Amino acid sequence: IKTDGTRIFVIAAQQLIVVDAVAREVVGTLELPDDIWQGELFLDGDDLLLVSSGWGGKDALESVNTGSASDTDAASIAIEDSMYGGSSIVRIARIQLSGDQPSLIGELFVEGDYVSSRAIDGTARVIVRSNPQYNFPFVYPQSEAGEETAENANRAAVLDSDLDSWLPAYGIIDGNGNTTETGLLADCGAVHAPTEFSGFGVLSVINIGVGGDITDHTTTSVLAPGSTVYASTESIYVATQTWPDFRLFDDEDTWERVWDARHTSIHRFALSGDDAAYMASGSVAGDIRNQFNLSEHNGHLRVVTTTGETWDETSETHVRVLRETDGELVEVGSVGDMGRGEAVQSVRMVGDVGYVVTFRQIDPFYTLDLSDPENPQVVGELKIPGFSSYLHPIGEGRVLGVGSDGTDDGRITGSKVSIFDVSNPANPKEVAIWSAPGGWNDVGWEHRSFLWWEAEQMAVVPLTTYDEGGHWAGAIVLQVDGTEITEVGRIDHADPGAEPGVNGCRRITGDDIPGFDADDEQAFDSELEWIIAFDQEGQIRLCEDGEKPSTTGFDCYEEPWLLDEAERMNLPVPDDAGIWLCWPRWNQMPTIVRTMVLDGDELWTLGTDWGHPSPDAPGTLQINDLNDLERLGRIVLN
């Protein structure tokens, strides 16, 4: 979801939906391919860039290149035809608004896995990880006697390869569905080798404007995999955990020694104008949790890593400081001795200070002095029950922690929000607590679901609870004044005025099937008959002219395979019709996944019945008054 203050753009129900925030109504839609399962959206004026994941790999791109598909769904057809034996593909779509109506200008297809994206000043950097090792028929020896044979076979496979086997392919389709370009994504001169081997893979940073021509893009690549992205305004860092292959070690002692020595590889790309140039690589011992474990400041990269294992209490957390020197990220300072036997739950570094939370039974909250890159120090520690999975500085020597409450013996009891007083780093204090017994939030895994509204010193935290009162899902609105947390109220997306059921589209029953007898099980030869006869909860709906079922308390999915069954059973199904399967949601309430404030006094929330945002998930936008939380309106997205 994105907004420019007057319009809201949402990816939901397999559409890009444009909402007028003043009129509170949908004013434009664009159908999206039904084979994408992930979506990120960038906005710059009347231009949008949609980055999503699909399936198909080189086979799909080659199918596009032959011109076998020639309309706006060309890539979808190609990908569908090559799903078996293919690989993942990244789709970058340029979308332009004419008034409020979005239209597709063109798409860039890249072979590989989508990692993440960042946009600065109208230029997006899309990070894609390709896997050339899957293109080789590598073999593993079954015993020591077969090692030489396997090595010779693998060496021959590499020597016989060409660039197509190593570098990701790409293709471009314009808004009319015509293929305009295909080839290898990066020129050889833009493909770099890291200073040390980081594992098989090609990591590509694609620089592309949110607006402009889809063909106007550049790419820089490094021969390495990647999984975690951190960006500043000057750099993009991509990190990946190196996982040793257990098949290469035939004794447990060697395996454990190699496992204990695992490390995280990090690659830096410098941002300049519309380009991202590969600059350096390095590695640090241990694992990282997420992007907050990395922070760039005054020419140094600070990285929080954990070595060892929590299960045998050998784990230890460190801060390592890296400096770029002659194309290599070199460690120049470090400090450890944090969270022994515990796992990192959250990290936040701001300027010369940092905060780390670890947890096993209790939550040590550590404060860090990072002012001297060559001599970082742990200056304070606070032990409390539970843990914070996300940390958010709120000014005046205060940090807000969102996570889980717990007992002294480590048992998690619910959701928790804390205020930490860090004005004296040597003596951090927990000065306020709000908790929800039996509650759970996902802010630690998806920080974009959390909202801090600075103007009103207000936090909005999505929450799901299971207690004696049953199941509830929504969001908690908290007033934070620095020393106290006050629950202002709760909002949810429940619709108390609607009776659960399916409306719209004709329901298929046994009366529609010639000779159907619900008591004659032996005569059933289709799943459609079984659902009609025995499933009293599920419903089958026949929809015409692109119609979709309207539901409350049900999830509906279009099932093309049921069309074949209906035809075989002589059901009269029009050519443009679709068959939908609808199942009850068992009273699950919609989950709030995004929150934002518009016009200073309207709290807008995006809810979904699926529990997480997804391109094909239907959703609801809801507007509440920020002052009294009264519901002002709802917009159904389906």
XYZ file of C-alpha atoms in Angstrom:
638
model
C 0.000 0.000 0.000
C 1.206 3.529 -0.841
C -0.341 6.986 -0.570
C 0.402 10.507 -1.807
C -1.984 11.994 0.755
C -4.991 12.232 -1.539
C -4.877 8.851 -3.301
C -4.211 5.400 -1.916
C -2.749 2.600 -4.032
C -3.280 -0.959 -2.856
C -2.247 -4.331 -4.273
C -5.130 -6.660 -3.327
C -7.493 -9.187 -4.914
C -5.107 -9.569 -7.879
C -5.503 -5.881 -8.755
C -3.830 -2.533 -8.366
C -6.653 -0.541 -6.773
C -6.727 3.277 -6.704
C -8.768 4.870 -3.907
C -9.758 8.529 -3.636
C -9.039 9.280 0.035
C -11.349 12.297 0.092
C -14.346 10.652 -1.564
C -13.473 7.319 0.127
C -14.192 5.294 -2.979
C -12.402 3.161 -5.560
C -11.728 5.276 -8.661
C -9.461 3.006 -10.736
C -8.278 -0.592 -11.060
C -5.743 -2.588 -13.068
C -5.963 -6.372 -13.271
C -2.709 -8.120 -12.396
C -1.448 -11.518 -13.578
C -2.783 -14.341 -11.413
C 0.598 -16.091 -11.146
C 2.399 -13.527 -8.951
C 2.673 -14.262 -5.255
C 4.633 -11.318 -3.894
C 4.375 -7.594 -4.484
C 6.220 -4.372 -3.598
C 5.039 -0.959 -4.778
C 6.880 2.347 -5.369
C 5.176 5.675 -6.072
C 6.492 8.883 -7.680
C 3.794 11.371 -8.712
C 1.615 9.652 -11.314
C 4.115 6.836 -11.836
C 4.145 3.463 -10.083
C 6.626 0.602 -10.102
C 5.349 -2.841 -9.116
C 7.947 -5.502 -8.273
C 6.591 -9.032 -7.963
C 7.596 -12.683 -8.124
C 6.409 -15.321 -10.562
C 7.565 -18.637 -11.956
C 9.200 -19.815 -15.149
C 12.872 -18.848 -15.448
C 14.766 -18.934 -18.754
C 12.116 -21.134 -20.386
C 9.514 -18.404 -19.893
C 11.835 -15.708 -21.246
C 12.689 -17.791 -24.293
C 8.965 -18.384 -24.908
C 8.387 -14.637 -24.746
C 11.334 -14.084 -27.110
C 9.884 -16.369 -29.792
C 6.746 -14.274 -29.933
C 4.613 -17.277 -29.008
C 2.649 -14.968 -26.717
C 1.576 -11.586 -28.046
C -0.811 -9.880 -25.669
C -0.494 -8.222 -22.268
C -0.698 -11.628 -20.604
C 2.190 -12.940 -22.715
C 4.538 -13.565 -19.850
C 1.810 -15.250 -17.806
C 1.181 -17.718 -20.629
C 4.894 -18.374 -21.027
C 5.393 -18.889 -17.325
C 2.370 -21.168 -17.031
C 3.672 -23.291 -19.923
C 7.053 -23.736 -18.230
C 6.114 -24.161 -14.575
C 7.478 -27.682 -14.457
C 11.246 -27.627 -14.612
C 11.370 -23.835 -14.562
C 12.591 -21.469 -11.859
C 11.445 -18.277 -10.215
C 11.239 -15.003 -12.095
C 11.048 -11.341 -11.039
C 8.589 -9.022 -12.790
C 9.102 -5.253 -12.708
C 6.050 -3.434 -14.088
C 5.881 0.252 -14.966
C 2.387 1.629 -14.364
C 1.212 5.136 -15.226
C -1.865 7.011 -14.077
C -4.115 8.905 -16.459
C -6.327 10.781 -14.064
C -7.035 8.041 -11.555
C -6.939 5.124 -13.987
C -3.723 3.069 -13.980
C -2.385 1.469 -17.161
C 0.516 -0.866 -17.830
C 3.369 0.796 -19.757
C 5.765 -2.135 -19.862
C 7.329 -5.005 -17.913
C 10.873 -6.169 -17.301
C 11.236 -9.911 -16.562
C 14.386 -11.182 -14.859
C 15.339 -14.763 -14.112
C 15.956 -15.258 -10.375
C 14.567 -14.806 -6.872
C 13.361 -11.448 -5.594
C 15.353 -10.353 -2.528
C 14.224 -6.788 -1.760
C 14.009 -3.243 -3.145
C 14.780 0.303 -2.075
C 13.934 3.616 -3.771
C 15.686 6.972 -3.314
C 14.782 10.155 -5.200
C 12.652 8.377 -7.783
C 15.161 5.606 -8.568
C 14.451 2.058 -7.401
C 17.143 -0.513 -6.737
C 15.739 -3.989 -7.198
C 17.903 -6.792 -5.818
C 17.622 -10.164 -7.563
C 19.431 -13.393 -6.680
C 20.008 -15.876 -9.500
C 21.148 -19.466 -9.032
C 23.410 -20.687 -11.861
C 24.285 -23.872 -9.970
C 20.825 -25.195 -10.837
C 21.810 -25.096 -14.515
C 24.602 -27.626 -14.017
C 24.276 -31.417 -13.712
C 26.543 -31.509 -10.669
C 26.976 -34.902 -9.014
C 28.047 -35.843 -5.491
C 30.211 -38.863 -4.783
C 28.541 -41.667 -2.857
C 31.864 -42.666 -1.291
C 35.500 -41.618 -1.161
C 36.234 -43.880 -4.127
C 33.936 -41.830 -6.331
C 35.356 -38.398 -5.504
C 37.719 -38.198 -8.488
C 35.017 -39.314 -10.937
C 32.549 -36.776 -9.534
C 35.124 -33.987 -9.625
C 35.997 -34.714 -13.261
C 32.309 -34.756 -14.233
C 31.628 -31.480 -12.455
C 34.720 -29.825 -13.914
C 33.645 -30.890 -17.411
C 30.166 -29.411 -16.820
C 31.700 -26.066 -15.911
C 34.181 -26.063 -18.795
C 31.414 -26.852 -21.267
C 29.216 -24.007 -20.028
C 28.640 -20.608 -21.640
C 27.449 -17.258 -20.329
C 23.803 -18.319 -20.635
C 24.455 -20.883 -17.893
C 25.903 -18.322 -15.485
C 24.127 -15.014 -15.958
C 20.390 -14.326 -15.557
C 18.296 -13.680 -18.664
C 15.854 -10.823 -19.057
C 13.036 -9.826 -21.369
C 10.982 -6.671 -21.873
C 7.358 -6.505 -23.007
C 5.717 -3.189 -23.818
C 2.210 -2.141 -22.848
C 0.785 -3.739 -25.986
C 2.278 -7.127 -25.196
C 5.078 -6.934 -27.761
C 8.525 -8.283 -26.929
C 11.019 -5.446 -27.418
C 14.215 -6.782 -25.813
C 15.747 -10.018 -24.545
C 19.228 -11.064 -23.512
C 21.515 -11.428 -20.513
C 20.794 -8.997 -17.699
C 24.339 -7.738 -17.065
C 27.280 -7.129 -19.383
C 30.428 -9.022 -18.452
C 32.110 -5.746 -17.524
C 29.446 -5.143 -14.881
C 29.853 -8.566 -13.236
C 32.317 -8.676 -10.352
C 34.002 -11.344 -8.226
C 34.126 -10.817 -4.453
C 37.432 -10.788 -2.593
C 36.599 -14.208 -1.152
C 34.256 -16.956 -2.323
C 30.800 -16.345 -0.868
C 28.890 -19.250 -2.409
C 27.225 -19.948 -5.753
C 24.905 -17.296 -7.054
C 24.699 -14.066 -9.025
C 23.499 -11.061 -7.053
C 22.212 -8.251 -9.278
C 21.220 -4.697 -8.385
C 18.905 -3.318 -11.078
C 18.683 0.483 -11.176
C 15.387 1.594 -12.687
C 13.360 4.777 -12.426
C 9.946 4.615 -10.814
C 8.883 6.717 -13.800
C 10.266 6.729 -17.321
C 10.884 4.064 -19.943
C 11.021 0.438 -18.756
C 13.996 -0.067 -21.096
C 16.011 2.602 -19.282
C 17.773 0.543 -16.629
C 21.294 -0.498 -15.624
C 22.570 -3.505 -13.697
C 25.592 -4.293 -11.528
C 26.220 -7.889 -10.451
C 28.542 -9.806 -8.152
C 29.152 -13.558 -8.160
C 27.586 -14.301 -4.797
C 24.194 -15.102 -3.274
C 22.303 -12.655 -1.050
C 19.316 -12.633 1.294
C 19.267 -9.557 3.596
C 19.273 -5.971 2.319
C 20.170 -2.831 4.239
C 20.290 0.598 2.585
C 21.452 4.050 3.566
C 21.310 7.105 1.303
C 24.877 6.355 0.162
C 25.029 2.552 -0.025
C 23.195 -0.713 -0.414
C 24.561 -3.686 1.515
C 23.444 -7.216 0.717
C 24.293 -9.960 3.203
C 23.929 -13.706 3.080
C 24.531 -16.511 5.535
C 26.965 -19.151 4.286
C 25.596 -22.627 4.947
C 28.140 -25.467 4.673
C 27.008 -28.500 2.689
C 26.762 -31.439 5.091
C 27.300 -33.833 2.174
C 30.912 -32.682 1.894
C 31.865 -33.901 5.376
C 31.782 -37.535 6.337
C 32.579 -37.240 10.030
C 30.673 -35.399 12.729
C 33.673 -33.626 14.262
C 34.617 -31.980 10.951
C 31.012 -30.998 10.303
C 30.653 -29.373 13.742
C 33.938 -27.497 13.314
C 32.884 -26.122 9.926
C 29.385 -25.313 11.209
C 30.794 -23.376 14.161
C 32.997 -21.383 11.758
C 30.079 -20.266 9.551
C 29.964 -16.607 8.664
C 27.929 -13.897 6.959
C 29.176 -12.453 3.664
C 28.413 -8.783 2.949
C 28.611 -6.873 -0.349
C 28.522 -3.090 -0.725
C 27.097 -1.152 -3.678
C 27.673 2.622 -3.737
C 24.709 4.779 -4.795
C 25.376 7.673 -7.130
C 22.635 9.330 -9.170
C 20.764 6.582 -11.004
C 23.481 3.948 -10.597
C 24.630 1.480 -7.961
C 28.277 0.434 -8.366
C 29.733 -2.667 -6.752
C 32.543 -1.579 -4.424
C 33.610 -4.196 -1.904
C 32.906 -7.463 -0.110
C 33.770 -8.875 3.284
C 32.578 -11.313 5.905
C 31.935 -11.511 9.617
C 31.712 -14.541 11.870
C 28.236 -15.622 12.898
C 24.610 -15.036 11.881
C 22.452 -11.935 11.488
C 18.712 -11.707 12.160
C 17.473 -9.007 9.750
C 18.260 -5.636 8.146
C 18.354 -3.858 11.515
C 21.526 -5.818 12.346
C 23.370 -3.551 9.896
C 23.963 0.198 10.078
C 26.243 2.560 8.129
C 27.615 5.652 9.876
C 30.499 7.974 8.985
C 32.043 5.575 6.492
C 31.769 2.472 8.677
C 29.387 -0.479 8.650
C 28.307 -1.790 12.058
C 27.070 -5.400 12.076
C 25.509 -7.310 14.987
C 26.155 -11.065 14.714
C 25.676 -14.130 16.889
C 28.097 -17.033 17.017
C 27.580 -20.436 18.641
C 24.288 -22.108 19.540
C 21.538 -21.296 22.021
C 20.694 -24.962 22.648
C 24.102 -25.681 24.218
C 24.481 -22.126 25.627
C 27.580 -21.386 23.517
C 25.952 -18.477 21.669
C 27.427 -15.003 22.022
C 26.461 -11.722 20.345
C 28.991 -9.236 18.967
C 29.086 -5.833 17.319
C 31.626 -5.787 14.482
C 32.706 -2.603 12.702
C 33.877 -2.800 9.073
C 35.731 -0.263 6.946
C 36.152 -0.423 3.168
C 39.838 -0.849 2.261
C 41.116 -1.669 -1.256
C 37.885 -3.316 -2.363
C 37.405 -5.277 0.853
C 35.248 -4.732 3.936
C 37.763 -5.163 6.742
C 36.909 -5.528 10.419
C 38.489 -2.686 12.409
C 36.771 -3.039 15.772
C 34.447 -5.303 17.736
C 32.906 -5.978 21.110
C 31.185 -9.145 22.325
C 30.118 -10.805 25.545
C 26.425 -10.075 24.974
C 23.590 -12.558 25.353
C 25.609 -15.656 26.206
C 23.397 -18.681 25.567
C 20.712 -16.422 24.073
C 19.419 -15.383 20.642
C 19.181 -11.840 19.274
C 15.581 -10.609 19.102
C 16.040 -7.013 17.963
C 18.693 -4.412 17.130
C 18.577 -0.656 16.534
C 21.568 1.594 15.828
C 21.174 5.380 15.592
C 24.246 7.532 15.065
C 26.807 6.828 17.781
C 24.518 4.683 19.944
C 23.009 1.244 19.578
C 20.604 -1.104 21.338
C 20.520 -4.909 21.294
C 17.934 -7.254 22.819
C 18.676 -10.952 23.360
C 16.451 -13.574 24.946
C 16.305 -17.099 26.296
C 14.554 -16.794 29.651
C 14.806 -13.067 30.369
C 15.441 -10.045 28.163
C 18.852 -8.400 28.452
C 18.509 -4.945 26.887
C 22.007 -3.683 26.039
C 23.107 -0.118 25.297
C 26.132 0.443 23.063
C 28.613 3.289 22.567
C 29.605 3.214 18.874
C 31.322 6.612 18.716
C 34.807 5.068 18.277
C 34.644 2.615 15.333
C 37.790 0.838 16.482
C 36.614 0.491 20.054
C 32.831 -0.061 20.320
C 31.679 -0.662 23.876
C 28.764 -2.184 25.780
C 27.958 0.447 28.393
C 24.700 -0.721 29.980
C 22.484 -3.744 30.542
C 18.936 -4.273 31.797
C 17.375 -7.688 32.524
C 13.583 -7.937 32.432
C 10.983 -10.642 31.651
C 9.914 -11.038 28.035
C 11.651 -9.402 25.097
C 11.311 -6.689 22.457
C 11.306 -7.953 18.868
C 11.298 -4.416 17.430
C 12.888 -1.200 18.769
C 11.813 2.304 17.749
C 13.559 5.476 19.016
C 10.967 8.098 20.038
C 13.268 10.958 21.072
C 14.330 12.526 24.383
C 16.372 9.525 25.481
C 13.505 7.094 24.973
C 13.152 3.876 22.949
C 9.865 2.057 22.402
C 10.066 -1.737 22.428
C 7.370 -3.932 20.865
C 7.429 -7.670 21.513
C 6.345 -10.344 23.950
C 5.669 -10.469 27.672
C 6.899 -13.399 29.703
C 7.650 -14.917 33.073
C 11.016 -15.093 34.833
C 11.466 -18.661 33.591
C 11.047 -17.662 29.924
C 7.416 -18.647 29.322
C 5.744 -16.252 26.855
C 2.423 -14.970 28.179
C 1.284 -12.349 25.683
C 2.127 -9.179 23.797
C 4.038 -6.298 25.345
C 5.033 -2.692 24.609
C 7.699 -0.988 26.759
C 9.296 2.433 27.123
C 13.024 2.312 27.807
C 14.713 5.332 29.355
C 18.191 5.413 27.751
C 19.097 8.986 28.712
C 21.844 7.452 30.870
C 23.219 4.660 28.648
C 25.050 3.121 31.573
C 21.778 2.650 33.441
C 18.888 1.861 31.038
C 15.459 1.527 32.664
C 12.082 0.153 31.670
C 9.801 2.981 32.803
C 6.413 1.930 31.384
C 4.705 -1.262 30.251
C 1.532 -2.112 28.364
C 0.652 -5.776 27.937
C -2.064 -7.971 26.439
C -2.237 -11.448 28.034
C -2.780 -14.083 25.365
C -1.883 -11.583 22.651
C 0.522 -11.809 19.732
C 1.917 -9.278 17.247
C 4.114 -9.727 14.174
C 5.944 -6.386 14.318
C 9.270 -8.153 14.884
C 8.867 -9.970 11.577
C 7.145 -7.204 9.609
C 8.045 -3.794 11.009
C 5.919 -2.007 8.372
C 2.819 -3.150 10.242
C 3.816 -0.795 13.104
C 2.965 2.924 13.081
C 4.559 5.663 15.178
C 2.667 8.944 14.703
C 5.108 11.560 15.963
C 2.665 14.475 15.901
C 0.419 12.884 18.540
C 3.060 10.695 20.261
C 0.870 7.751 19.356
C 1.721 4.142 18.471
C -0.526 1.712 16.591
C 0.294 -1.978 17.061
C -1.528 -4.801 15.235
C -2.651 -7.441 17.713
C -4.249 -10.882 17.749
C -5.512 -12.364 21.010
C -6.713 -15.788 22.119
C -8.090 -15.810 25.644
C -11.273 -16.526 27.585
C -13.027 -13.910 25.489
C -12.283 -15.898 22.335
C -10.445 -14.753 19.243
C -9.953 -11.072 18.456
C -7.818 -9.392 15.783
C -7.288 -5.696 15.195
C -4.966 -2.945 16.376
C -4.217 -1.240 19.687
C -3.840 2.552 19.745
C -1.446 3.666 22.497
C -0.661 7.157 23.806
C 3.004 7.443 24.808
C 4.191 10.413 26.856
C 7.712 9.242 27.729
C 6.905 7.854 31.167
C 3.481 6.277 30.623
C 1.662 4.162 28.049
C -2.093 4.622 27.900
C -4.379 2.464 25.794
C -6.563 4.915 23.868
C -8.682 2.190 22.326
C -8.940 -0.744 19.964
C -10.081 -0.930 16.375
C -10.952 -3.955 14.266
C -12.355 -4.791 10.858
C -15.258 -6.899 12.060
C -18.514 -6.178 10.277
C -21.231 -6.780 12.915
C -24.037 -5.801 10.550
C -23.333 -8.489 7.959
C -24.578 -12.040 8.189
C -21.948 -14.604 7.155
C -22.650 -15.986 3.709
C -21.943 -15.815 -0.002
C -23.817 -13.445 -2.256
C -23.713 -12.928 -6.007
C -23.097 -15.534 -8.707
C -25.342 -18.580 -9.009
C -24.797 -21.443 -6.591
C -24.408 -24.884 -8.218
C -26.447 -27.612 -6.520
C -27.328 -31.212 -7.214
C -30.307 -30.026 -9.257
C -27.873 -28.691 -11.888
C -26.287 -32.129 -12.479
C -28.267 -34.488 -14.725
C -29.105 -37.689 -12.839
C -27.457 -36.548 -9.596
C -28.357 -38.671 -6.559
C -26.778 -37.578 -3.286
C -27.373 -41.035 -1.777
C -25.590 -42.939 -4.556
C -21.946 -42.499 -3.544
C -20.795 -45.285 -5.843
C -21.827 -43.233 -8.860
C -19.666 -40.200 -7.922
C -16.623 -39.732 -10.138
C -15.826 -36.046 -9.511
C -14.864 -33.895 -6.553
C -17.595 -31.472 -7.542
C -20.230 -34.115 -6.756
C -18.646 -34.938 -3.399
C -18.617 -31.280 -2.337
C -22.268 -30.818 -3.324
C -23.371 -34.030 -1.611
C -21.395 -34.040 1.630
C -19.831 -30.679 2.388
C -22.540 -28.645 4.065
C -20.149 -25.721 4.630
C -18.512 -25.261 1.232
C -20.296 -23.634 -1.701
C -19.700 -23.829 -5.452
C -20.569 -20.650 -7.367
C -20.851 -20.098 -11.123
C -19.859 -16.526 -12.065
C -20.292 -14.919 -15.496
C -18.887 -11.797 -17.206
C -15.911 -11.515 -14.834
C -18.145 -11.366 -11.752
C -16.794 -12.479 -8.368
C -18.694 -13.772 -5.332
C -19.332 -11.210 -2.620
C -18.665 -12.815 0.743
C -18.812 -12.230 4.450
C -17.133 -14.828 6.614
C -16.068 -16.906 3.584
C -12.921 -17.223 1.469
C -13.586 -17.840 -2.239
C -11.112 -19.093 -4.834
C -11.598 -19.441 -8.573
C -10.913 -23.086 -9.534
C -10.412 -23.544 -13.324
C -10.107 -27.329 -12.943
C -13.755 -27.475 -11.887
C -14.725 -26.204 -15.344
C -13.407 -29.452 -16.816
C -15.452 -31.480 -14.336
C -18.562 -29.409 -15.047
C -18.157 -29.924 -18.809
C -17.673 -33.668 -18.351
C -20.890 -33.796 -16.288
C -22.849 -31.854 -18.934
C -23.419 -28.789 -16.764
C -24.387 -25.765 -18.912
C -21.399 -23.440 -18.387
C -21.091 -20.308 -20.583
C -17.746 -19.720 -22.308
C -16.894 -16.644 -20.205
C -17.878 -18.211 -16.874
C -15.716 -19.174 -13.919
C -16.376 -21.587 -11.067
C -15.515 -20.482 -7.540
C -15.133 -22.577 -4.388
C -16.131 -20.800 -1.150
C -15.226 -22.042 2.331
C -16.246 -20.608 5.721
C -13.595 -18.751 7.666
C -14.507 -20.298 11.027
C -15.115 -16.893 12.623
C -11.548 -15.672 12.084
C -11.495 -11.876 12.215
C -9.617 -9.893 9.549
C -6.016 -9.024 10.485
C -4.798 -5.427 10.263
C -1.541 -5.444 8.294
C -0.867 -1.736 7.534
C -1.760 1.565 9.199
C -1.380 5.218 8.164
C -2.661 8.682 9.089
C -4.193 11.029 6.497
C -5.250 14.678 6.906
C -3.827 14.589 10.426
C -6.949 13.148 11.995
C -7.940 10.050 9.989
C -6.515 6.655 10.883
C -6.599 4.378 7.820
C -6.010 0.648 8.201
C -5.645 -2.155 5.673
C -7.083 -5.477 6.795
C -7.014 -8.904 5.208
C -8.717 -12.170 6.020
C -5.540 -14.048 5.152
C -3.450 -12.621 7.996
C -0.795 -11.125 5.709
C -0.694 -8.863 2.634
C -0.614 -10.776 -0.644
C -1.359 -9.774 -4.264
C -4.282 -12.181 -4.443
C -5.709 -11.542 -0.967
C -8.965 -9.554 -0.799
C -8.919 -6.816 1.787
C -10.678 -3.876 3.381
C -9.619 -0.278 3.911
C -11.164 1.236 7.021
C -11.190 4.831 8.219
C -11.379 5.700 11.920
C -11.313 9.092 13.610
C -7.854 9.454 15.171
C -9.278 11.339 18.157
C -12.080 9.050 19.343
C -11.465 6.011 17.056
C -15.033 6.131 15.762
C -15.394 4.215 12.501
C -15.977 6.673 9.638
C -16.115 4.366 6.652
C -15.049 1.138 4.908
C -13.923 0.308 1.375
C -14.072 -3.351 0.364
C -11.277 -4.455 -1.975
C -12.248 -7.568 -3.935
